[in-house]
mmCIF file of C-alpha atoms and ligand atoms in Angstrom:
data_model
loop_
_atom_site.group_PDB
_atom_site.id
_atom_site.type_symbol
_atom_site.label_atom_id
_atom_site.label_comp_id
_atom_site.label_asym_id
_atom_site.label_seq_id
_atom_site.Cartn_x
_atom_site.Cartn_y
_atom_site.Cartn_z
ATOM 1 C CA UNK N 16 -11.750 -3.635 13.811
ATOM 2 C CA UNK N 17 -9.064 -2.875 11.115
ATOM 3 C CA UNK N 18 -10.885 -3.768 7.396
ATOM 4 C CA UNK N 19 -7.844 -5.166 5.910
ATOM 5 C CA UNK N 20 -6.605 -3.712 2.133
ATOM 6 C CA UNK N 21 -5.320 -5.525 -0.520
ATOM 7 C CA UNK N 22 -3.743 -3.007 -2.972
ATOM 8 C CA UNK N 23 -2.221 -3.117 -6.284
ATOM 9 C CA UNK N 24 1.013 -1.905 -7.772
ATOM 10 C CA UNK N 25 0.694 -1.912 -11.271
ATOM 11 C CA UNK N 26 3.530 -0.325 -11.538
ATOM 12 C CA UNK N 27 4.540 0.692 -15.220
ATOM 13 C CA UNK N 28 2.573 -1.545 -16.958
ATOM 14 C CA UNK N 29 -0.737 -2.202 -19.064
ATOM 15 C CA UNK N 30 -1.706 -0.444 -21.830
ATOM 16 C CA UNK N 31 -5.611 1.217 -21.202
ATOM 17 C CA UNK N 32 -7.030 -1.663 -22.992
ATOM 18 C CA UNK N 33 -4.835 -4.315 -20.814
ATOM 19 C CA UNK N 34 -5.866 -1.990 -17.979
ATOM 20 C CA UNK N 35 -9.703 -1.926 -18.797
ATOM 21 C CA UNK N 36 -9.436 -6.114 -19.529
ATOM 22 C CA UNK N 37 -7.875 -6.547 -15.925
ATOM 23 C CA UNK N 38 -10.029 -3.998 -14.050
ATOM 24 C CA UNK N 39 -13.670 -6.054 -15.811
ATOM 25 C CA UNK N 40 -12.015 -9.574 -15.009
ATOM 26 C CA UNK N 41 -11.020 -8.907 -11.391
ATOM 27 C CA UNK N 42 -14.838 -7.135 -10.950
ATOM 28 C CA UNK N 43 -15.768 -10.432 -12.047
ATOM 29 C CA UNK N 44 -13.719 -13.217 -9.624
ATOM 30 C CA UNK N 45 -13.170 -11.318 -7.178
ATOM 31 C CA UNK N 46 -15.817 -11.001 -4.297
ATOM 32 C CA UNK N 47 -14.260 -8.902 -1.539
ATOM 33 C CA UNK N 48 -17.736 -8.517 0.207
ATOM 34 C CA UNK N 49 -18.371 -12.100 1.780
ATOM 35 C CA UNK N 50 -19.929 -12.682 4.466
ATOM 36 C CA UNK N 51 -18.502 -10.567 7.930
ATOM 37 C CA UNK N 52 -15.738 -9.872 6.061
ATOM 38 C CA UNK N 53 -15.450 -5.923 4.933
ATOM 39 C CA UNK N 54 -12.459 -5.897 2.324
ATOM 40 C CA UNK N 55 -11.039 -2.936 0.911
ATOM 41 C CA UNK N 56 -9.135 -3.364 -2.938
ATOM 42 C CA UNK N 57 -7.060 -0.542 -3.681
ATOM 43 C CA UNK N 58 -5.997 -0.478 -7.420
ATOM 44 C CA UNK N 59 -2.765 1.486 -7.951
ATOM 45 C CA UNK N 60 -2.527 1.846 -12.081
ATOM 46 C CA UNK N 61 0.058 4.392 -13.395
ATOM 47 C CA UNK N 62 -1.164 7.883 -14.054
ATOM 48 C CA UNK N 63 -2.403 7.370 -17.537
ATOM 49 C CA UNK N 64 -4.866 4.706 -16.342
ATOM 50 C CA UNK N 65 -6.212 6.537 -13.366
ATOM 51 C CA UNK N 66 -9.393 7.816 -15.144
ATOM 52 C CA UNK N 67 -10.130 5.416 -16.791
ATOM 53 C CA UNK N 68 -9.883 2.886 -14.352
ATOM 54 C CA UNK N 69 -11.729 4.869 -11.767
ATOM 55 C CA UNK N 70 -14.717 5.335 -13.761
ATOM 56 C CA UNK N 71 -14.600 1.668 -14.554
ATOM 57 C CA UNK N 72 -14.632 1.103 -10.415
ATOM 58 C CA UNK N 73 -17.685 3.924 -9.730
ATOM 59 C CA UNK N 74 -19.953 2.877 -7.282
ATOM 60 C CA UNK N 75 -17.961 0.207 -6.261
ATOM 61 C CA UNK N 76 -17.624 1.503 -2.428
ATOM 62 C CA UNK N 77 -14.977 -1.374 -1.656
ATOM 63 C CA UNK N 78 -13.146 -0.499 -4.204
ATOM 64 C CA UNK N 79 -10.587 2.473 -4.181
ATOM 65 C CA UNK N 80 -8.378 4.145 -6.367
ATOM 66 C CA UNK N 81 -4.121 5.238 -5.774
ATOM 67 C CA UNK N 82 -1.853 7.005 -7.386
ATOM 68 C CA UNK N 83 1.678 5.476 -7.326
ATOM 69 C CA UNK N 84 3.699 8.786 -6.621
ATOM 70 C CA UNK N 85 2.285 12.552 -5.657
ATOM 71 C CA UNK N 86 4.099 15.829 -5.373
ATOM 72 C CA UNK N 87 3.640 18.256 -2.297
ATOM 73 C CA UNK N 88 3.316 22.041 -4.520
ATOM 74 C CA UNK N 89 -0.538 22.473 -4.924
ATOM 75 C CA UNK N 90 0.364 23.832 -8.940
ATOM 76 C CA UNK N 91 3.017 25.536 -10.693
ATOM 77 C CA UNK N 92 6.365 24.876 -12.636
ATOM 78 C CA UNK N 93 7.163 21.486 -11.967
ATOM 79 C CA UNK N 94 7.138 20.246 -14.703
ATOM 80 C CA UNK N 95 5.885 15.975 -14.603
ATOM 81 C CA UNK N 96 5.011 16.266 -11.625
ATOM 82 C CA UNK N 97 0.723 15.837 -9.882
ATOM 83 C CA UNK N 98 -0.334 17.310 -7.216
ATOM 84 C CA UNK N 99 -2.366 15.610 -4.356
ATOM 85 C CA UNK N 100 -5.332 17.694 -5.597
ATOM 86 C CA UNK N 101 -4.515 17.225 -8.928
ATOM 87 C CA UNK N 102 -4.932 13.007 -7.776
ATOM 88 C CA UNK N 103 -7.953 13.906 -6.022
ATOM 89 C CA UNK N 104 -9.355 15.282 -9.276
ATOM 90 C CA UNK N 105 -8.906 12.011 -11.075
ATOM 91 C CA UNK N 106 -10.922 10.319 -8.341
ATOM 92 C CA UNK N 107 -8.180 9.240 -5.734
ATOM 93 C CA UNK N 108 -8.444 8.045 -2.899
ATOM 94 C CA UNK N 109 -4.839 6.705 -1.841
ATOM 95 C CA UNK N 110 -1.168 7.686 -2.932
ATOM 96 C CA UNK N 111 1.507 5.131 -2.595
ATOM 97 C CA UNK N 112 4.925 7.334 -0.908
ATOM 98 C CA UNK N 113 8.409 6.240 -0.749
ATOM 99 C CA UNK N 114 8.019 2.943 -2.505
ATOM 100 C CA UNK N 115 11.765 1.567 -2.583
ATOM 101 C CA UNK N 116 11.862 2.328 -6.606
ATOM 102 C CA UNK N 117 11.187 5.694 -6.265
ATOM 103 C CA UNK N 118 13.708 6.005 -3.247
ATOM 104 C CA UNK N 119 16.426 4.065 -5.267
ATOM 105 C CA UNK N 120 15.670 5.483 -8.924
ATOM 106 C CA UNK N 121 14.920 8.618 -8.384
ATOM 107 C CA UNK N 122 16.372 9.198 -4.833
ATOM 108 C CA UNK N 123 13.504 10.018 -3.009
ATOM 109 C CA UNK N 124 14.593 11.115 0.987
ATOM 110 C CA UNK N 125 12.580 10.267 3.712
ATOM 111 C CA UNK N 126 12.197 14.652 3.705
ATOM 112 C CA UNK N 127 10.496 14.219 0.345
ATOM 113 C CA UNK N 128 7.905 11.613 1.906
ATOM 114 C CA UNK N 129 6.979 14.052 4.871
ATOM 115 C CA UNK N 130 6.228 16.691 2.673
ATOM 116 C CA UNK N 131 4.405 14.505 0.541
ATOM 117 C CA UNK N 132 2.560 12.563 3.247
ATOM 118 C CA UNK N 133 1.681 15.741 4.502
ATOM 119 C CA UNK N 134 0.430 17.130 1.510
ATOM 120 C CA UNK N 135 -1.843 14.126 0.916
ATOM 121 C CA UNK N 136 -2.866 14.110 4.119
ATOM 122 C CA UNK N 137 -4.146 18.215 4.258
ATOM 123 C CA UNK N 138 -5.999 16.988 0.506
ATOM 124 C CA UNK N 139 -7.850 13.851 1.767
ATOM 125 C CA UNK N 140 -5.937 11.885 0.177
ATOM 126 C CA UNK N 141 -5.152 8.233 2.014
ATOM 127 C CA UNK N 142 -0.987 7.907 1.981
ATOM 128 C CA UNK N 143 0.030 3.935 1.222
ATOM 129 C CA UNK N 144 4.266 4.885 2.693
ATOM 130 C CA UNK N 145 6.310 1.908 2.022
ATOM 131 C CA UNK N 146 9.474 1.615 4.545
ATOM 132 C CA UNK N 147 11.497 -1.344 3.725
ATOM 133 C CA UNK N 148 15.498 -2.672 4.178
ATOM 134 C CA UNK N 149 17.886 -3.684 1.600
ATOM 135 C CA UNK N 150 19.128 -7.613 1.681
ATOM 136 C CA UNK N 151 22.623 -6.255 2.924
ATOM 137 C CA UNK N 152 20.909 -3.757 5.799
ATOM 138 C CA UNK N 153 18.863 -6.666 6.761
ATOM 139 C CA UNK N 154 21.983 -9.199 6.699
ATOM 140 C CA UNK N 155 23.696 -6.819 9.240
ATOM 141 C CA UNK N 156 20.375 -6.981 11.487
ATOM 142 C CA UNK N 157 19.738 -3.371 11.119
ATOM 143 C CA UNK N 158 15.972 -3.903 9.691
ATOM 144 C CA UNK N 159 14.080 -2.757 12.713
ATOM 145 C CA UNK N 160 16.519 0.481 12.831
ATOM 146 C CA UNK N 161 16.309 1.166 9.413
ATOM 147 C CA UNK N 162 12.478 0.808 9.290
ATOM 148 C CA UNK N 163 11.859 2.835 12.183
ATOM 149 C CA UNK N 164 13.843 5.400 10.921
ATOM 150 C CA UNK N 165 11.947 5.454 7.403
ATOM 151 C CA UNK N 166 8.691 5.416 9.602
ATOM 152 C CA UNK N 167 10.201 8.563 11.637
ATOM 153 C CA UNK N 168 11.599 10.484 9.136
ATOM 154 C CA UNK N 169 8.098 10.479 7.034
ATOM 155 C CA UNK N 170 5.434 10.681 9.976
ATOM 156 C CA UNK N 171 7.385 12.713 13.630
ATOM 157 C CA UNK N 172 4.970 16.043 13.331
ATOM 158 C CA UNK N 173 2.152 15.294 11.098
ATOM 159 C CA UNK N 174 -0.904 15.800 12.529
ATOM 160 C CA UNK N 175 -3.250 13.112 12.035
ATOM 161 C CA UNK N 176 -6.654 12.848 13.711
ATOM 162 C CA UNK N 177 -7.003 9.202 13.220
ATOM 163 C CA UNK N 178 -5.384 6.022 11.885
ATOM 164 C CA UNK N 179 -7.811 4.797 8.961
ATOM 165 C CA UNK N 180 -6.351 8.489 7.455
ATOM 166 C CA UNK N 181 -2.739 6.226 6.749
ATOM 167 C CA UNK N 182 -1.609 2.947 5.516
ATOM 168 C CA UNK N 183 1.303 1.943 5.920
ATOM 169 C CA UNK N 184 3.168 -0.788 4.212
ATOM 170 C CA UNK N 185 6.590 -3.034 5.315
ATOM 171 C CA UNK N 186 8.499 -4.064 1.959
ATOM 172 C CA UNK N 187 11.717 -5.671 2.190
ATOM 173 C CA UNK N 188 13.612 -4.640 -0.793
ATOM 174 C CA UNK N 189 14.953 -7.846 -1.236
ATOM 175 C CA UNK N 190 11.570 -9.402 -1.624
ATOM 176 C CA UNK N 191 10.036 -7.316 -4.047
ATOM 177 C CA UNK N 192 9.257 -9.009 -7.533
ATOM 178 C CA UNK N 193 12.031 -11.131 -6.437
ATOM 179 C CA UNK N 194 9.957 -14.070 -5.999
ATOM 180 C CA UNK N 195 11.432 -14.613 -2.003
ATOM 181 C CA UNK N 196 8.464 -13.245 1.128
ATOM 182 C CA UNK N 197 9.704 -13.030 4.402
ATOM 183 C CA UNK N 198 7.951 -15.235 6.576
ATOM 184 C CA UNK N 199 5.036 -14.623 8.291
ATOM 185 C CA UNK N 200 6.208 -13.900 11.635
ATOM 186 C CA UNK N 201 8.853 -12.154 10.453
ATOM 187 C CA UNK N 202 6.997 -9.212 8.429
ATOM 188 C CA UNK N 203 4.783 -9.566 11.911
ATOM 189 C CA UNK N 204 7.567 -8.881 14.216
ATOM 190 C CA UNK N 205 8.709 -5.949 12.191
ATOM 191 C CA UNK N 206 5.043 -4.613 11.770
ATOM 192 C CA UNK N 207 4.387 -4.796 15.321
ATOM 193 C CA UNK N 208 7.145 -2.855 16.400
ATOM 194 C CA UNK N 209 6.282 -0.055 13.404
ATOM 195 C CA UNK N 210 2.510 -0.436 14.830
ATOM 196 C CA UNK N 211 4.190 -0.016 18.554
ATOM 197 C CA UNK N 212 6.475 3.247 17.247
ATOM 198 C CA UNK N 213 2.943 4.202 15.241
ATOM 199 C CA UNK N 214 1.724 4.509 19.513
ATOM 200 C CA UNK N 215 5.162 6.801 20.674
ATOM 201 C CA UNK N 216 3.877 9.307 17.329
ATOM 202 C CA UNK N 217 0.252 9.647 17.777
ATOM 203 C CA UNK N 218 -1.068 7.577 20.805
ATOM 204 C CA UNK N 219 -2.316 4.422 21.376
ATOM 205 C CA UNK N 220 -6.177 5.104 19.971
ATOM 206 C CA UNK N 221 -4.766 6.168 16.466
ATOM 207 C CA UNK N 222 -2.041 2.938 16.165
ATOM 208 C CA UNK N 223 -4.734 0.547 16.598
ATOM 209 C CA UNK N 224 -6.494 1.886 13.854
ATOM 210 C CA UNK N 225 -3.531 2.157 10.951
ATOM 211 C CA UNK N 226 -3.823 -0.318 8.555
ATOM 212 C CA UNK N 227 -0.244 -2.379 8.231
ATOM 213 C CA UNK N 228 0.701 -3.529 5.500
ATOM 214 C CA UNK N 229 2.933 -6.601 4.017
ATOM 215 C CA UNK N 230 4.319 -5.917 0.700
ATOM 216 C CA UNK N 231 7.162 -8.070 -1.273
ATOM 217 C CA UNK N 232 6.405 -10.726 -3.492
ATOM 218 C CA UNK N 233 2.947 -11.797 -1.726
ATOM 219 C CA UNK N 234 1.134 -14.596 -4.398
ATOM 220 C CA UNK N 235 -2.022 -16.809 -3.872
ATOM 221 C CA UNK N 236 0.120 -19.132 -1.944
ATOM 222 C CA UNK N 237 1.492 -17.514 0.610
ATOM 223 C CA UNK N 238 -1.419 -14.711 1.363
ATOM 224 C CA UNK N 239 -3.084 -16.922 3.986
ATOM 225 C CA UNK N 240 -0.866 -17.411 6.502
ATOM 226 C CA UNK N 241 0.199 -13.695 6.207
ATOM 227 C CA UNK N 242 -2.958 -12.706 6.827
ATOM 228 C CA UNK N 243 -3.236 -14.647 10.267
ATOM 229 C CA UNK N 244 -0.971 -12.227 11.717
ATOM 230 C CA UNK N 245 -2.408 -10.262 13.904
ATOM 231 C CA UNK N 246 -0.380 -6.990 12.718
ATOM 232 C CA UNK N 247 -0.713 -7.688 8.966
ATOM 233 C CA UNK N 248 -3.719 -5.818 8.198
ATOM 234 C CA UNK N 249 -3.006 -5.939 4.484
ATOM 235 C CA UNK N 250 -1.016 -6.657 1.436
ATOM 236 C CA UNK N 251 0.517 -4.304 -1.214
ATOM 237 C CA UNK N 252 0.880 -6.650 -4.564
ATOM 238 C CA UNK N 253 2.927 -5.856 -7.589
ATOM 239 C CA UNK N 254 3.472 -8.699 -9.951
ATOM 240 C CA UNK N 255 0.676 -11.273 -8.725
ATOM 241 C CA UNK N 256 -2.261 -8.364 -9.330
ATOM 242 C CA UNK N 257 -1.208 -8.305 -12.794
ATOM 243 C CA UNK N 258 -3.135 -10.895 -12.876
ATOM 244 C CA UNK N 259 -7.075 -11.170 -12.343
ATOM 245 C CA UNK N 260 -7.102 -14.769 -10.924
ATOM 246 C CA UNK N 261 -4.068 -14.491 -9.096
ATOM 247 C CA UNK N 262 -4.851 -11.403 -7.050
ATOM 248 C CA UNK N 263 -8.672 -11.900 -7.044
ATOM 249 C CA UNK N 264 -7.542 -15.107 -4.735
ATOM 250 C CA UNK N 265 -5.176 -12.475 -2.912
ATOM 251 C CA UNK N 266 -8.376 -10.467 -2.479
ATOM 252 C CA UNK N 267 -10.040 -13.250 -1.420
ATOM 253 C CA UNK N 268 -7.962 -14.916 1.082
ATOM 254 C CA UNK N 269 -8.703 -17.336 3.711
ATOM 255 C CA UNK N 270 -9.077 -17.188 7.494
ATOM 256 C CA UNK N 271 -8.849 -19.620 9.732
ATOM 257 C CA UNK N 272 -12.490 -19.084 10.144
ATOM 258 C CA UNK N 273 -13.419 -19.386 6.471
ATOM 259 C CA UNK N 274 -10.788 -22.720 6.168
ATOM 260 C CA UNK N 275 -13.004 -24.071 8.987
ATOM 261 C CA UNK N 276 -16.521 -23.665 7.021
HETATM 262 C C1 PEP C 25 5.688 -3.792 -4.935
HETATM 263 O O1 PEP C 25 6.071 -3.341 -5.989
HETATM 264 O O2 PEP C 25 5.261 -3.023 -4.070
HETATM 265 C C2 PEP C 25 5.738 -5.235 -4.723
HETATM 266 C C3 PEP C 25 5.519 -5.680 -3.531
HETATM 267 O O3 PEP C 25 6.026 -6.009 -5.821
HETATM 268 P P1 PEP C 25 5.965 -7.625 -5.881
HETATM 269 O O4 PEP C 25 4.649 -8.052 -5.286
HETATM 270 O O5 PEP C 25 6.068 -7.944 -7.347
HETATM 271 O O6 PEP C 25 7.111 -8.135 -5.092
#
């Protein structure tokens, strides 16, 4: 069974005290541990948090810690940049590669995210890559192309010995912090086939066990039905986990199962 992950983009925001606020409101609401239900929170802050915030989440073993960005050189001149071991020394356990703002603000290649995939993957450290299509790319129904390709590009020839090493997460550019999701069965028609090209790279064994994930403006209202697809292992939230009661409910979502109690 795939324990699903709910992960947070902070992105660039919070100050360490709005950071510290959050991080004691969410450990409050939010009860990821229920009954036959394993959940795994990922909290992505920006790097001037990530100390702070992962002491505040020690010995919380749901509860891990990303970095939003990594760089593939171990050390040396490069100047703004940290290192996978560098992330691992502030108590990482996940990077997030490729998201669409680094690939459109600071023109990040799907090269770049192979050699920093790779990189986190030799350190231990879990690699969140987003793949995701623009509104035009997708209006010319060239989303499953240009997702596979962004799934290719970053993954064909890293060696991985098995699937809970790598998350993976679908965001349509057009739906992040835009306030528009694609619908359920869409983001799991597009996840299945990245699950079913996840097979062609590493096998069948390894597929099963990546976590997929939906990412683009998920919300308290529309996490439960996203989460009965059977590919959608997982959401990455920015603006909604901002918030403690809005992504504690995120963290807690429903399942059929639960609805029925
Ligand atoms: C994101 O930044 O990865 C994201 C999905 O943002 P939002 O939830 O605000 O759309």
């Amino acid at each position: 069974m795939r324990v699903p992950i709910l992960a947070a983009n902070w992105k660039m925001n919070l100050s360490r005290r709005e950071a510290k606020n959050l991080v004691e409101d969410l450990l409050k609401v939010a009860q990821p541990f229920q009954q036959n239900q394993q959940r795994e929170v990922v909290l992505c802050p920006s790097a001037h948090l990530l100390v702070e915030v992962g002491s505040l989440l020690e010995g919380k073993s749901n509860y891990g810690l990303g970095a939003q960005n990594v760089y593939w050189k171990e050390s040396g001149a490069f100047t703004g940049e940290l290192s996978s071991t560098m992330l691992r020394d502030c108590g990482c356990s996940h990077a997030i590669i490729g998201h669409s703002e680094r690939r459109a603000y600071f023109h990040e290649t799907d090269k770049d995210c192979y050699q920093k995939v790779e990189a986190a993957l030799q350190n231990n450290l879990v690699p969140i890559l987003c793949v995701g299509e623009s509104l035009e790319q997708r209006e010319a129904g060239k989303t499953k192309e240009i997702v596979l390709n962004q799934l290719q590009g970053a993954l064909k020839g890293q060696s991985l010995s098995s699937g809970d090493k790598l998350v993976i997460a679908y965001e349509p550019i057009w739906a992040i912090g835009t306030g528009k999701t694609d619908t359920p069965e869409g983001a799991e028609s597009t996840i299945a086939v990245l699950r079913q090209e996840l097979g062609n790279l590493f096998g069948e064994r390894i597929a099963q066990q990546v976590r997929l994930l939906y990412g683009g403006s998920v919300n308290p209202g529309n996490i439960d039905a996203l989460m009965a697809q059977p590919n959608i292992d997982g959401a990455l939230v920015g603006g909604a986990s901002l918030k403690a009661e809005s992504f504690a409910r995120i963290v807690n979502y429903q399942t059929q199962a639960s609805l029925a109690n």
